[in-house]
PDB file of C-alpha atoms and ligand atoms in Angstrom:
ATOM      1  CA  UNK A   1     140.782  65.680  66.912  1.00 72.00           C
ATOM      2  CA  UNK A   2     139.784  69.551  66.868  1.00 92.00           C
ATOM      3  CA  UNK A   3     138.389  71.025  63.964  1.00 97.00           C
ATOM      4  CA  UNK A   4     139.227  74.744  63.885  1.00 98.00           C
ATOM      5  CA  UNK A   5     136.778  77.725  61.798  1.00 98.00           C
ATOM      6  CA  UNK A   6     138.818  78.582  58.744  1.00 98.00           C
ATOM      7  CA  UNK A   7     138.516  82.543  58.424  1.00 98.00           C
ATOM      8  CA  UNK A   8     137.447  84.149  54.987  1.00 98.00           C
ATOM      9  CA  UNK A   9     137.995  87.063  53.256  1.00 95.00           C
ATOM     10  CA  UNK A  10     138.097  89.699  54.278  1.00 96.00           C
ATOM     11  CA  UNK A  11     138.748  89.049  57.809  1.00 98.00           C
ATOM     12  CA  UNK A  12     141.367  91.143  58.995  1.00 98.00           C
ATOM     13  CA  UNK A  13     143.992  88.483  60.449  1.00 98.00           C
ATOM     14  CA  UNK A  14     144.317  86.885  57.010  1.00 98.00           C
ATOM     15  CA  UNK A  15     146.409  90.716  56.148  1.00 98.00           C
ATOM     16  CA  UNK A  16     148.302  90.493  59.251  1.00 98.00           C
ATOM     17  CA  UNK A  17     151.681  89.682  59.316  1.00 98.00           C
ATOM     18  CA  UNK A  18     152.465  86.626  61.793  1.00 98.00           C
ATOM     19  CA  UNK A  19     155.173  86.713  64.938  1.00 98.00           C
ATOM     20  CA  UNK A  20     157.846  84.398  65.184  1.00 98.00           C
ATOM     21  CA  UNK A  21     157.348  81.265  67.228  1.00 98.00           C
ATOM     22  CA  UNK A  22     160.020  81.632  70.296  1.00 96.00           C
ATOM     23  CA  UNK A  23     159.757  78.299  71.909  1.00 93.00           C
ATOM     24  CA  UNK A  24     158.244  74.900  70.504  1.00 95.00           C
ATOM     25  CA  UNK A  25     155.648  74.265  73.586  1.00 96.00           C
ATOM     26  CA  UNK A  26     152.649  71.590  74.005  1.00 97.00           C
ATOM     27  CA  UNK A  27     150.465  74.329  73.476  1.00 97.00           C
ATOM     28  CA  UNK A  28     152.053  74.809  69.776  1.00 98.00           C
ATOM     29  CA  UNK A  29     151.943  71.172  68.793  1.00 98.00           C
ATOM     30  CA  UNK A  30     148.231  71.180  69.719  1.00 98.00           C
ATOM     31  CA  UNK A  31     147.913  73.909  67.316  1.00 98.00           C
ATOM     32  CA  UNK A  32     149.355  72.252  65.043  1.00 98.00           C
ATOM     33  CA  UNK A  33     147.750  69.256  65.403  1.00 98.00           C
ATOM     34  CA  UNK A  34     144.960  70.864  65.063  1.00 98.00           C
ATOM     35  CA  UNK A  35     145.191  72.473  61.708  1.00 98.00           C
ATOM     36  CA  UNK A  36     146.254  69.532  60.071  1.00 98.00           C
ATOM     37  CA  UNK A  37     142.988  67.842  60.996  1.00 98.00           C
ATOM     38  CA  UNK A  38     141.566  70.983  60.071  1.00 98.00           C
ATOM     39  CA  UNK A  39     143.205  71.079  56.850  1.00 98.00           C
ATOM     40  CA  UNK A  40     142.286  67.061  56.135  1.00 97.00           C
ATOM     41  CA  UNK A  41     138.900  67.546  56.418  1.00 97.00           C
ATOM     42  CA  UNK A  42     138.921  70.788  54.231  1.00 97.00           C
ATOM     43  CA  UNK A  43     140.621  68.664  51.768  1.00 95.00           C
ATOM     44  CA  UNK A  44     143.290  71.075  51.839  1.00 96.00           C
ATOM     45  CA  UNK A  45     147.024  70.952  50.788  1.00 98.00           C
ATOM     46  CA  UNK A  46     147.831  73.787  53.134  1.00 98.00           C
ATOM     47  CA  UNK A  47     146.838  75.816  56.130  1.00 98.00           C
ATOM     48  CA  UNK A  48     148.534  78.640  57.940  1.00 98.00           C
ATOM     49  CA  UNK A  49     148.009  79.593  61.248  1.00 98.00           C
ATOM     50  CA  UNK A  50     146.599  82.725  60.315  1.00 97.00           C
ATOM     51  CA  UNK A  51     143.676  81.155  58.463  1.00 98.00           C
ATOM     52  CA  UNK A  52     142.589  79.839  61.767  1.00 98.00           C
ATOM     53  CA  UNK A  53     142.787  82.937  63.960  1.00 98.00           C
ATOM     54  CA  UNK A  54     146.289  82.745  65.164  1.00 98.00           C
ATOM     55  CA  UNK A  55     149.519  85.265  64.494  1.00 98.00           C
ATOM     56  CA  UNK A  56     152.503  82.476  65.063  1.00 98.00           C
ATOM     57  CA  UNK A  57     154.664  81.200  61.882  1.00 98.00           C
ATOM     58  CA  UNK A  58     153.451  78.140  61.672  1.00 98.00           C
ATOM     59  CA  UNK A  59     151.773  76.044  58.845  1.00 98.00           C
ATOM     60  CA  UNK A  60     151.135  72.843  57.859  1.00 98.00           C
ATOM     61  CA  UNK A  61     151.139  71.090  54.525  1.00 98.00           C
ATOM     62  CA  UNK A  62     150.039  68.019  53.432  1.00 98.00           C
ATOM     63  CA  UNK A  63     150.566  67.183  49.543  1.00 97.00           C
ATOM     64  CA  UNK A  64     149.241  63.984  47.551  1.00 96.00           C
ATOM     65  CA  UNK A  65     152.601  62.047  47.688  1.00 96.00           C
ATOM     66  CA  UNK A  66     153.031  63.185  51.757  1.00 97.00           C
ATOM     67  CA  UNK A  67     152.257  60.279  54.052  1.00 96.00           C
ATOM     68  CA  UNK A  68     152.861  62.173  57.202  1.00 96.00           C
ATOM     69  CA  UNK A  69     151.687  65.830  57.260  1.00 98.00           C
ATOM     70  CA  UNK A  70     154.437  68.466  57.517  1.00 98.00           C
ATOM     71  CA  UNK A  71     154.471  70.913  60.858  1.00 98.00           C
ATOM     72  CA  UNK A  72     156.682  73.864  60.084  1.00 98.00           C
ATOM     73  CA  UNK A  73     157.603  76.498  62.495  1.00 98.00           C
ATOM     74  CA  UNK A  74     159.140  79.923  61.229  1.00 98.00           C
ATOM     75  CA  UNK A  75     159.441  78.767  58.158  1.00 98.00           C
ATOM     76  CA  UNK A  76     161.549  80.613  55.370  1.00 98.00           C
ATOM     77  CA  UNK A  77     161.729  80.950  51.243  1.00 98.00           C
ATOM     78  CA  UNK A  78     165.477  81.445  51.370  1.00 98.00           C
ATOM     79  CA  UNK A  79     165.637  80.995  47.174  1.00 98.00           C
ATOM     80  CA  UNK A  80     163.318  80.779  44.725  1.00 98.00           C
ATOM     81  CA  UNK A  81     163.736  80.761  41.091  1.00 98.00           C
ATOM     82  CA  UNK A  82     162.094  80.370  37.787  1.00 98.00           C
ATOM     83  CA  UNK A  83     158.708  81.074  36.741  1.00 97.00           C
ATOM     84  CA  UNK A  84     155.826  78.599  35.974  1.00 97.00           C
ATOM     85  CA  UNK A  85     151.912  79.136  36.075  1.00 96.00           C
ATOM     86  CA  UNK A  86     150.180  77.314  38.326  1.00 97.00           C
ATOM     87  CA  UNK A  87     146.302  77.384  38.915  1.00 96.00           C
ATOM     88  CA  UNK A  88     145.657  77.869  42.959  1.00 96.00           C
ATOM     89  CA  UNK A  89     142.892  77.977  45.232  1.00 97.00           C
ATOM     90  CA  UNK A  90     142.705  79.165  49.276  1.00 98.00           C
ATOM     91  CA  UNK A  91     140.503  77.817  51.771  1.00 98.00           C
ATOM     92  CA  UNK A  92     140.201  81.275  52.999  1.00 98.00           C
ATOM     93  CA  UNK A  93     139.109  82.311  48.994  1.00 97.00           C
ATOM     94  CA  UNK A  94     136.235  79.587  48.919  1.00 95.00           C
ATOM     95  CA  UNK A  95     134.600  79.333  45.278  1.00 94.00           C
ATOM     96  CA  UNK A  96     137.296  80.698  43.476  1.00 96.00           C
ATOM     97  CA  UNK A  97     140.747  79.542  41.950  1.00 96.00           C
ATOM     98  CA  UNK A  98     143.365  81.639  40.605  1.00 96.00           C
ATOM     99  CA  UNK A  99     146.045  81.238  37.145  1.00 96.00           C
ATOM    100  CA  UNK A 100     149.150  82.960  39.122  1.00 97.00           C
ATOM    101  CA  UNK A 101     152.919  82.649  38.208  1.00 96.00           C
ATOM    102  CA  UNK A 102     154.872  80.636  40.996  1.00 97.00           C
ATOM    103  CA  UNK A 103     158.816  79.554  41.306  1.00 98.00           C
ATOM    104  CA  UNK A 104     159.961  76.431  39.339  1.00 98.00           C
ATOM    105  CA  UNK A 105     162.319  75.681  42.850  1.00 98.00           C
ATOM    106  CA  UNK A 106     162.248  76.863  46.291  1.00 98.00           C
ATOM    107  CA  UNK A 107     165.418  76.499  48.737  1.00 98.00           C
ATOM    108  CA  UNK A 108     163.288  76.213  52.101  1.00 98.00           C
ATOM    109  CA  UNK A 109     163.602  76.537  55.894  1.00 98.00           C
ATOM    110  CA  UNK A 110     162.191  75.765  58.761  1.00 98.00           C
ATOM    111  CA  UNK A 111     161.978  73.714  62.499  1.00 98.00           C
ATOM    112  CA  UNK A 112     159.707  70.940  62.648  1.00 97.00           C
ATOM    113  CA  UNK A 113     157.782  69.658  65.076  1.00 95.00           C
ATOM    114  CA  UNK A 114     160.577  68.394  67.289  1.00 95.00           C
ATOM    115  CA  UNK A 115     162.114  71.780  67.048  1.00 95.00           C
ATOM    116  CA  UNK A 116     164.925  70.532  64.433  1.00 97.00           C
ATOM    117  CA  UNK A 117     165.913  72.289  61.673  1.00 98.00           C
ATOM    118  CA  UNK A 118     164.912  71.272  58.163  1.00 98.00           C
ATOM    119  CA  UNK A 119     166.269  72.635  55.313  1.00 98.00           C
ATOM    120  CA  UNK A 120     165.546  71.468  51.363  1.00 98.00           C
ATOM    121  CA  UNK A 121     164.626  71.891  48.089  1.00 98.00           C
ATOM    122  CA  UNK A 122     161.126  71.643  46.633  1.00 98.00           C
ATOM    123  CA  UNK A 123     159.592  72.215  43.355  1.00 97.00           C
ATOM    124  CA  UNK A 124     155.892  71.465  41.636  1.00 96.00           C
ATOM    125  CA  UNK A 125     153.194  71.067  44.225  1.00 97.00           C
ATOM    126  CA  UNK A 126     155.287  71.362  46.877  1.00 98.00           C
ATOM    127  CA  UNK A 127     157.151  74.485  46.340  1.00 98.00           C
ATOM    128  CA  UNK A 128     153.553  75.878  45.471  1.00 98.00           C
ATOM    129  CA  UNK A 129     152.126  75.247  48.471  1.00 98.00           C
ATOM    130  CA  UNK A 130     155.436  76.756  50.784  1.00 98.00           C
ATOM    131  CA  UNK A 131     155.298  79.732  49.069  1.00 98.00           C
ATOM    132  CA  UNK A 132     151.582  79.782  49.345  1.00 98.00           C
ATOM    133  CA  UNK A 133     151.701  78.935  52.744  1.00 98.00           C
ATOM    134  CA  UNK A 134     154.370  81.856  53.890  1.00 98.00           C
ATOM    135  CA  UNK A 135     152.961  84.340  52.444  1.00 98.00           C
ATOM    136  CA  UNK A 136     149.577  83.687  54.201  1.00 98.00           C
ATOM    137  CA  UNK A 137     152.161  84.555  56.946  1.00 98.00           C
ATOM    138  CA  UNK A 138     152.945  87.841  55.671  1.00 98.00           C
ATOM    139  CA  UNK A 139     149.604  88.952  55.092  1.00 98.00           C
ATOM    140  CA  UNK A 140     149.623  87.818  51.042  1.00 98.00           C
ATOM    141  CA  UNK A 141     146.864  86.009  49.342  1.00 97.00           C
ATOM    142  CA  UNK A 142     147.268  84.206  45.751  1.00 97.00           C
ATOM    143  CA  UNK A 143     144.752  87.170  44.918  1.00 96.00           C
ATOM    144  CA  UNK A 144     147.679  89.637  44.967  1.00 96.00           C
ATOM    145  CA  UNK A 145     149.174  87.452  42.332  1.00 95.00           C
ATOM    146  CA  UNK A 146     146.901  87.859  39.818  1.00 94.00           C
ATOM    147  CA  UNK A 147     147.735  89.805  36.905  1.00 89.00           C
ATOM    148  CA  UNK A 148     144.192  90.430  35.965  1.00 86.00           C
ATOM    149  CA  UNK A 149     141.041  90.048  36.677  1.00 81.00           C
ATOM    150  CA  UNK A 150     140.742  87.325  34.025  1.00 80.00           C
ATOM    151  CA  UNK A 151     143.170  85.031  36.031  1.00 88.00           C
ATOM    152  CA  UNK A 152     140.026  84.390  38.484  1.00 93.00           C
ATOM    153  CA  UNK A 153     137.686  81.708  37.798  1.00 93.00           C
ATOM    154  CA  UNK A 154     134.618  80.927  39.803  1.00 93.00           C
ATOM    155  CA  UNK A 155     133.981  77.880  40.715  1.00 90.00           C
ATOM    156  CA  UNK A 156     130.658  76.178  40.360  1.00 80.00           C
ATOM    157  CA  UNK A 157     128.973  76.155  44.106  1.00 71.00           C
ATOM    158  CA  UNK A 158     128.468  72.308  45.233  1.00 63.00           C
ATOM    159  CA  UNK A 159     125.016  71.885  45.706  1.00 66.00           C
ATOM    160  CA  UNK A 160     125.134  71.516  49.261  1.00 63.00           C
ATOM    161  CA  UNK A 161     126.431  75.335  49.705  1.00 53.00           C
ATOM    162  CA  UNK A 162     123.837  76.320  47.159  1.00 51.00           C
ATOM    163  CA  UNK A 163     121.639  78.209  49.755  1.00 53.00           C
ATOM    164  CA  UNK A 164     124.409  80.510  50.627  1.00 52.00           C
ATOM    165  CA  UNK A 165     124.592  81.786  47.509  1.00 51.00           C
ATOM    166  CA  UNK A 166     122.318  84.806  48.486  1.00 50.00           C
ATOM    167  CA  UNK A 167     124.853  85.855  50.547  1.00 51.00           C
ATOM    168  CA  UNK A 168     127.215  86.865  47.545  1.00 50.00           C
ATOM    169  CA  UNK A 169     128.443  90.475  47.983  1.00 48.00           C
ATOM    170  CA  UNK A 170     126.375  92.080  45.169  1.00 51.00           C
ATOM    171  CA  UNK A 171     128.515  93.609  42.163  1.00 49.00           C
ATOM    172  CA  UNK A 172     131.882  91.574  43.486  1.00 47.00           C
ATOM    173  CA  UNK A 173     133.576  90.114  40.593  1.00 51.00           C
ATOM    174  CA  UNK A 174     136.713  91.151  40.806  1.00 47.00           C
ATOM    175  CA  UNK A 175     137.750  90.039  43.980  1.00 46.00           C
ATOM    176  CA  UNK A 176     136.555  87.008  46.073  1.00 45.00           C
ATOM    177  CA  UNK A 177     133.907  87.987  48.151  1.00 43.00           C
ATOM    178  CA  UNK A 178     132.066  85.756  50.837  1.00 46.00           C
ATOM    179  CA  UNK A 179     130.752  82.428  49.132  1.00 47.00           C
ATOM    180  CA  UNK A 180     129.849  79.074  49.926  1.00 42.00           C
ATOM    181  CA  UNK A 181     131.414  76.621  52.290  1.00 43.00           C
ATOM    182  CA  UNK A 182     134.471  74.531  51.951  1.00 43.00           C
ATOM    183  CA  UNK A 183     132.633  71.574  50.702  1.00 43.00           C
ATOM    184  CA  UNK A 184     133.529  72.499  46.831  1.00 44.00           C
ATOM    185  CA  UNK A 185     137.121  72.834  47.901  1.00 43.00           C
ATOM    186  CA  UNK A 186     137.415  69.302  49.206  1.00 41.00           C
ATOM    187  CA  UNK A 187     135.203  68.305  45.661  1.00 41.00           C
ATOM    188  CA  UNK A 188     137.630  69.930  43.351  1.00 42.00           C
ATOM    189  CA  UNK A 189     140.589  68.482  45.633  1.00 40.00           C
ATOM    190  CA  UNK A 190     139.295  64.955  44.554  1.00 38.00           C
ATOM    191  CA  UNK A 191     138.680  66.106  40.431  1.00 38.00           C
ATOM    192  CA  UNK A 192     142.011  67.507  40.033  1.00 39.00           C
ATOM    193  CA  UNK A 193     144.313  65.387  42.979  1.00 38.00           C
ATOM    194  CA  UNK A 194     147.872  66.760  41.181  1.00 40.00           C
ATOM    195  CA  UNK A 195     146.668  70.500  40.257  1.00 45.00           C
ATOM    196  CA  UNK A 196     146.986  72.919  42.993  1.00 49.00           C
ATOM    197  CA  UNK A 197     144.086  73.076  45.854  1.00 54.00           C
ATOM    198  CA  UNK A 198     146.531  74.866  47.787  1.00 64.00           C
ATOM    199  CA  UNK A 199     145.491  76.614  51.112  1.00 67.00           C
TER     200      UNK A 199
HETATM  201 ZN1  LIG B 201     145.530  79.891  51.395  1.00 73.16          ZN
END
């Protein structure tokens, strides 16, 4: 088991825009692998390749009702409809969580880890998540969901990250700046298991 560093904002390769995955080697799978025990530990619902360093469409996802994690290579949103608000959080946005509008139903797309081709239809956490999860692959945050600046909450700091708090970016309340560790992701993860920690 490998845990990887999940970047922050603003690192730059959370706005980049991934490549497509042309061949399903060991190399991939240990990548993915990886970011699902990543992800785990972070007590994460999501992670996207990005978020650990790495330009490939790939992401994992791992909901409350999933036994197995999901591995998902080039995956696609081919439909999406309705409109529900959700509350979300990012593993790459620590200390903050988001009231953004998501689909009610995604039709989605993708190979797995065997290099098959899955194709269904999610709602609720689920569909949160994908969408969540692509568009960490295209560069796209929840923040660039919100309608205002209202829609962002800050979280309480778990006492353990309570020394980084000096570290805030002075006069930042707008957008998430650098804040403490993971460790009140994973908390709120466990306070709120069917509301949306997505990462
Ligand atoms: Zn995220």
């Amino acid at each position: 088991m490998s845990l990887l560093p999940i970047l922050e904002l603003p690192h730059p390769l959370l706005r980049k825009r991934a490549r497509k995955v042309r061949s399903v080697d060991k190399k991939l799978l240990k990548l993915a692998f990886d970011m699902v025990d990543t992800m785990d530990n972070a007590g994460g619902v999501g992670l996207a390749a990005n978020q650990v360093g790495e330009l490939q469409r790939l992401i994992v996802i791992r909901t409350p009702e999933d036994d197995e994690a999901r591995i998902y290579i080039n995956p696609e949103i081919l439909k999406r409809d309705g409109e529900r608000e959700v509350e979300e959080g990012c593993l790459s946005v620590p200390g903050y969580r988001g009231i953004i509008t998501r689909s009610v139903w995604v039709r989605f797309g993708a190979l797995d880890h065997e290099s098959h081709t899955v194709k269904f239809k999610a709602e609720d956490l689920l569909a949160q998540a994908l969408e969540h999860e692509v568009d960490h692959l295209d560069g796209i945050l929840y923040l660039d969901h919100l309608e205002s600046h209202e829609k962002l909450i800050k979280i309480e700091p778990a006492p353990e990250a309570e020394e980084l708090d000096e570290d805030e970016a002075p006069g930042e309340d707008n957008s998430a700046g650098p804040d403490n560790g993971s460790q009140d992701s994973a908390d709120q993860m466990k306070e709120t298991p069917a509301s949306m920690k997505v990462n």
